[in-house]
Amino acid sequence: MEDCIFCKIIKDEIPSEKVYEDDEILAFKDIKPSAPIHILVIPKKHISTLMEVNDENMYLMEKIMKAIQKIAKKQGVDKTGFRLIANCGPDSGQEVMHIHFHLLAGKKMGPKIIA
Ligand code: AMP
Ligand code: ZN
């Protein structure tokens, strides 16, 4: 099966503006930012949605959360704050079927979920 768009980004087959990378996690700027800072954080292993997280790959979620703390510090928003969004499935509007966390920051956000 053909790689998804984020797997292509991981393989550098599609360019991206990377802001964090380690052996199992990648973070890059969203191509269509919804906030001054809009970063997508993904595992390098292809997992399609949150519903595919299981005992075997759960450790990657821990790694993602640790990466998010590092990214927030590097972006200078660890104190001012940020919003984390993970769309899952059709009703959420998930477009890319490779699990990802949107880190949104750099402006005061209202009570609505969308930044
Ligand atoms: P979602 O709707 O949660 O699946 O979010 C997918 C996100 O991926 C959207 O915010 C898109 O703007 C973003 N996106 C799609 N293609 C690319 C790309 N090539 N580089 C960076 N971000 C992308
Ligand atoms: Zn993928």
PDB file of C-alpha atoms and ligand atoms in Angstrom:
ATOM      1  CA  MET A   1       0.000   0.000   0.000  1.00  0.00           C
ATOM      2  CA  GLU A   2       1.173   3.525  -0.752  1.00  0.00           C
ATOM      3  CA  ASP A   3       2.630   5.509   2.119  1.00  0.00           C
ATOM      4  CA  CYS A   4       0.413   8.169   3.658  1.00  0.00           C
ATOM      5  CA  ILE A   5       1.432  11.833   3.326  1.00  0.00           C
ATOM      6  CA  PHE A   6       3.001  11.947   6.808  1.00  0.00           C
ATOM      7  CA  CYS A   7       4.989   8.745   6.160  1.00  0.00           C
ATOM      8  CA  LYS A   8       6.295  10.489   3.017  1.00  0.00           C
ATOM      9  CA  ILE A   9       7.297  13.492   5.160  1.00  0.00           C
ATOM     10  CA  ILE A  10       9.108  11.123   7.553  1.00  0.00           C
ATOM     11  CA  LYS A  11      11.010   9.648   4.570  1.00  0.00           C
ATOM     12  CA  ASP A  12      11.773  13.166   3.249  1.00  0.00           C
ATOM     13  CA  GLU A  13       9.864  12.386   0.054  1.00  0.00           C
ATOM     14  CA  ILE A  14       7.746  15.481   0.772  1.00  0.00           C
ATOM     15  CA  PRO A  15       9.458  18.568   2.231  1.00  0.00           C
ATOM     16  CA  SER A  16       8.507  19.862   5.666  1.00  0.00           C
ATOM     17  CA  GLU A  17       9.714  22.417   8.176  1.00  0.00           C
ATOM     18  CA  LYS A  18      10.895  20.180  10.981  1.00  0.00           C
ATOM     19  CA  VAL A  19      11.051  21.584  14.491  1.00  0.00           C
ATOM     20  CA  TYR A  20      11.853  18.402  16.460  1.00  0.00           C
ATOM     21  CA  GLU A  21      13.077  14.930  15.643  1.00  0.00           C
ATOM     22  CA  ASP A  22      14.314  11.892  17.527  1.00  0.00           C
ATOM     23  CA  ASP A  23      14.517   8.203  16.641  1.00  0.00           C
ATOM     24  CA  GLU A  24      10.758   7.647  16.906  1.00  0.00           C
ATOM     25  CA  ILE A  25       9.036  11.059  16.904  1.00  0.00           C
ATOM     26  CA  LEU A  26       8.866  13.887  14.354  1.00  0.00           C
ATOM     27  CA  ALA A  27       7.353  17.374  14.630  1.00  0.00           C
ATOM     28  CA  PHE A  28       6.941  19.832  11.778  1.00  0.00           C
ATOM     29  CA  LYS A  29       5.034  23.010  10.965  1.00  0.00           C
ATOM     30  CA  ASP A  30       1.466  22.651   9.677  1.00  0.00           C
ATOM     31  CA  ILE A  31       1.278  23.777   6.059  1.00  0.00           C
ATOM     32  CA  LYS A  32      -1.988  25.649   6.761  1.00  0.00           C
ATOM     33  CA  PRO A  33      -1.474  27.159  10.212  1.00  0.00           C
ATOM     34  CA  SER A  34      -4.527  27.927  12.374  1.00  0.00           C
ATOM     35  CA  ALA A  35      -2.440  29.863  14.919  1.00  0.00           C
ATOM     36  CA  PRO A  36       0.883  31.761  14.883  1.00  0.00           C
ATOM     37  CA  ILE A  37       2.505  28.519  16.058  1.00  0.00           C
ATOM     38  CA  HIS A  38       0.941  25.369  14.605  1.00  0.00           C
ATOM     39  CA  ILE A  39       3.029  22.235  14.841  1.00  0.00           C
ATOM     40  CA  LEU A  40       2.109  18.627  14.121  1.00  0.00           C
ATOM     41  CA  VAL A  41       3.671  15.965  16.322  1.00  0.00           C
ATOM     42  CA  ILE A  42       3.678  12.395  15.000  1.00  0.00           C
ATOM     43  CA  PRO A  43       5.192   8.988  15.676  1.00  0.00           C
ATOM     44  CA  LYS A  44       7.455   7.767  12.862  1.00  0.00           C
ATOM     45  CA  LYS A  45       5.625   4.450  13.024  1.00  0.00           C
ATOM     46  CA  HIS A  46       2.389   4.581  11.045  1.00  0.00           C
ATOM     47  CA  ILE A  47      -0.604   4.450  13.395  1.00  0.00           C
ATOM     48  CA  SER A  48      -3.782   5.620  11.682  1.00  0.00           C
ATOM     49  CA  THR A  49      -5.863   6.972  14.577  1.00  0.00           C
ATOM     50  CA  LEU A  50      -6.080   7.167  18.356  1.00  0.00           C
ATOM     51  CA  MET A  51      -8.303   4.086  18.166  1.00  0.00           C
ATOM     52  CA  GLU A  52      -5.286   2.098  16.922  1.00  0.00           C
ATOM     53  CA  VAL A  53      -3.248   2.887  20.031  1.00  0.00           C
ATOM     54  CA  ASN A  54      -2.666  -0.315  21.986  1.00  0.00           C
ATOM     55  CA  ASP A  55      -0.397  -1.859  24.634  1.00  0.00           C
ATOM     56  CA  GLU A  56       2.343  -2.446  22.059  1.00  0.00           C
ATOM     57  CA  ASN A  57       2.574   1.112  20.701  1.00  0.00           C
ATOM     58  CA  MET A  58       1.369   3.047  23.783  1.00  0.00           C
ATOM     59  CA  TYR A  59       4.967   3.908  24.718  1.00  0.00           C
ATOM     60  CA  LEU A  60       5.005   6.178  21.640  1.00  0.00           C
ATOM     61  CA  MET A  61       2.252   8.321  23.177  1.00  0.00           C
ATOM     62  CA  GLU A  62       4.489   8.850  26.200  1.00  0.00           C
ATOM     63  CA  LYS A  63       7.345   9.800  23.900  1.00  0.00           C
ATOM     64  CA  ILE A  64       5.064  12.233  22.049  1.00  0.00           C
ATOM     65  CA  MET A  65       4.064  13.945  25.303  1.00  0.00           C
ATOM     66  CA  LYS A  66       7.715  14.299  26.305  1.00  0.00           C
ATOM     67  CA  ALA A  67       8.529  15.685  22.844  1.00  0.00           C
ATOM     68  CA  ILE A  68       5.661  18.171  23.172  1.00  0.00           C
ATOM     69  CA  GLN A  69       7.145  19.498  26.419  1.00  0.00           C
ATOM     70  CA  LYS A  70      10.509  19.991  24.697  1.00  0.00           C
ATOM     71  CA  ILE A  71       8.900  21.651  21.664  1.00  0.00           C
ATOM     72  CA  ALA A  72       6.838  23.989  23.881  1.00  0.00           C
ATOM     73  CA  LYS A  73      10.013  25.073  25.684  1.00  0.00           C
ATOM     74  CA  LYS A  74      11.938  25.529  22.426  1.00  0.00           C
ATOM     75  CA  GLN A  75       9.087  27.567  20.949  1.00  0.00           C
ATOM     76  CA  GLY A  76       8.919  29.664  24.141  1.00  0.00           C
ATOM     77  CA  VAL A  77       5.296  28.802  24.906  1.00  0.00           C
ATOM     78  CA  ASP A  78       5.773  26.478  27.872  1.00  0.00           C
ATOM     79  CA  LYS A  79       4.735  29.265  30.261  1.00  0.00           C
ATOM     80  CA  THR A  80       2.213  31.124  28.063  1.00  0.00           C
ATOM     81  CA  GLY A  81       0.520  27.855  27.128  1.00  0.00           C
ATOM     82  CA  PHE A  82      -0.778  26.029  24.123  1.00  0.00           C
ATOM     83  CA  ARG A  83      -3.649  23.893  22.923  1.00  0.00           C
ATOM     84  CA  LEU A  84      -3.273  20.241  21.931  1.00  0.00           C
ATOM     85  CA  ILE A  85      -5.762  18.695  19.513  1.00  0.00           C
ATOM     86  CA  ALA A  86      -6.006  15.157  18.176  1.00  0.00           C
ATOM     87  CA  ASN A  87      -8.757  14.573  15.648  1.00  0.00           C
ATOM     88  CA  CYS A  88      -9.973  10.997  15.473  1.00  0.00           C
ATOM     89  CA  GLY A  89     -12.323   9.650  12.844  1.00  0.00           C
ATOM     90  CA  PRO A  90     -14.919  11.116  10.470  1.00  0.00           C
ATOM     91  CA  ASP A  91     -16.892  13.372  12.836  1.00  0.00           C
ATOM     92  CA  SER A  92     -13.693  15.118  13.968  1.00  0.00           C
ATOM     93  CA  GLY A  93     -12.751  15.935  10.388  1.00  0.00           C
ATOM     94  CA  GLN A  94      -9.481  13.969  10.579  1.00  0.00           C
ATOM     95  CA  GLU A  95      -7.958  14.350   7.121  1.00  0.00           C
ATOM     96  CA  VAL A  96      -4.632  12.596   7.450  1.00  0.00           C
ATOM     97  CA  MET A  97      -4.923   9.016   8.677  1.00  0.00           C
ATOM     98  CA  HIS A  98      -1.605   8.994  10.529  1.00  0.00           C
ATOM     99  CA  ILE A  99      -2.042   9.838  14.195  1.00  0.00           C
ATOM    100  CA  HIS A 100      -0.958  13.396  14.946  1.00  0.00           C
ATOM    101  CA  PHE A 101      -1.262  16.012  17.653  1.00  0.00           C
ATOM    102  CA  HIS A 102      -1.802  19.655  16.709  1.00  0.00           C
ATOM    103  CA  LEU A 103       0.146  21.996  18.992  1.00  0.00           C
ATOM    104  CA  LEU A 104      -1.422  25.437  18.687  1.00  0.00           C
ATOM    105  CA  ALA A 105       0.056  28.490  20.373  1.00  0.00           C
ATOM    106  CA  GLY A 106       1.177  32.076  20.045  1.00  0.00           C
ATOM    107  CA  LYS A 107      -2.152  33.789  20.632  1.00  0.00           C
ATOM    108  CA  LYS A 108      -4.825  33.964  23.301  1.00  0.00           C
ATOM    109  CA  MET A 109      -7.402  31.320  22.397  1.00  0.00           C
ATOM    110  CA  GLY A 110     -11.073  31.469  23.187  1.00  0.00           C
ATOM    111  CA  PRO A 111     -13.325  28.835  24.724  1.00  0.00           C
ATOM    112  CA  LYS A 112     -14.056  27.279  21.334  1.00  0.00           C
ATOM    113  CA  ILE A 113     -12.077  24.133  20.567  1.00  0.00           C
ATOM    114  CA  ILE A 114     -10.810  25.432  17.229  1.00  0.00           C
ATOM    115  CA  ALA A 115      -7.963  27.904  17.617  1.00  0.00           C
TER     116      ALA A 115
HETATM  117  P1  AMP B   1      -6.346  16.650  10.562  1.00  0.00           P
HETATM  118  O1  AMP B   1      -7.510  17.389   9.973  1.00  0.00           O
HETATM  119  O2  AMP B   1      -6.380  16.589  12.068  1.00  0.00           O
HETATM  120  O3  AMP B   1      -6.140  15.299   9.936  1.00  0.00           O
HETATM  121  O4  AMP B   1      -5.073  17.532  10.253  1.00  0.00           O
HETATM  122  C1  AMP B   1      -4.232  17.340   9.164  1.00  0.00           C
HETATM  123  C2  AMP B   1      -3.319  18.540   9.116  1.00  0.00           C
HETATM  124  O5  AMP B   1      -2.226  18.249   8.264  1.00  0.00           O
HETATM  125  C3  AMP B   1      -3.986  19.815   8.570  1.00  0.00           C
HETATM  126  O6  AMP B   1      -3.921  20.847   9.550  1.00  0.00           O
HETATM  127  C4  AMP B   1      -3.158  20.139   7.325  1.00  0.00           C
HETATM  128  O7  AMP B   1      -2.976  21.534   7.144  1.00  0.00           O
HETATM  129  C5  AMP B   1      -1.850  19.428   7.622  1.00  0.00           C
HETATM  130  N1  AMP B   1      -1.081  19.054   6.443  1.00  0.00           N
HETATM  131  C6  AMP B   1      -1.510  18.397   5.353  1.00  0.00           C
HETATM  132  N2  AMP B   1      -0.493  18.212   4.487  1.00  0.00           N
HETATM  133  C7  AMP B   1       0.616  18.752   5.049  1.00  0.00           C
HETATM  134  C8  AMP B   1       1.980  18.890   4.655  1.00  0.00           C
HETATM  135  N3  AMP B   1       2.430  18.398   3.484  1.00  0.00           N
HETATM  136  N4  AMP B   1       2.827  19.518   5.488  1.00  0.00           N
HETATM  137  C9  AMP B   1       2.394  20.025   6.671  1.00  0.00           C
HETATM  138  N5  AMP B   1       1.119  19.915   7.096  1.00  0.00           N
HETATM  139  C10 AMP B   1       0.239  19.305   6.310  1.00  0.00           C
HETATM  140 ZN    ZN B   2       1.689   7.231   7.767  1.00  0.00          ZN
END
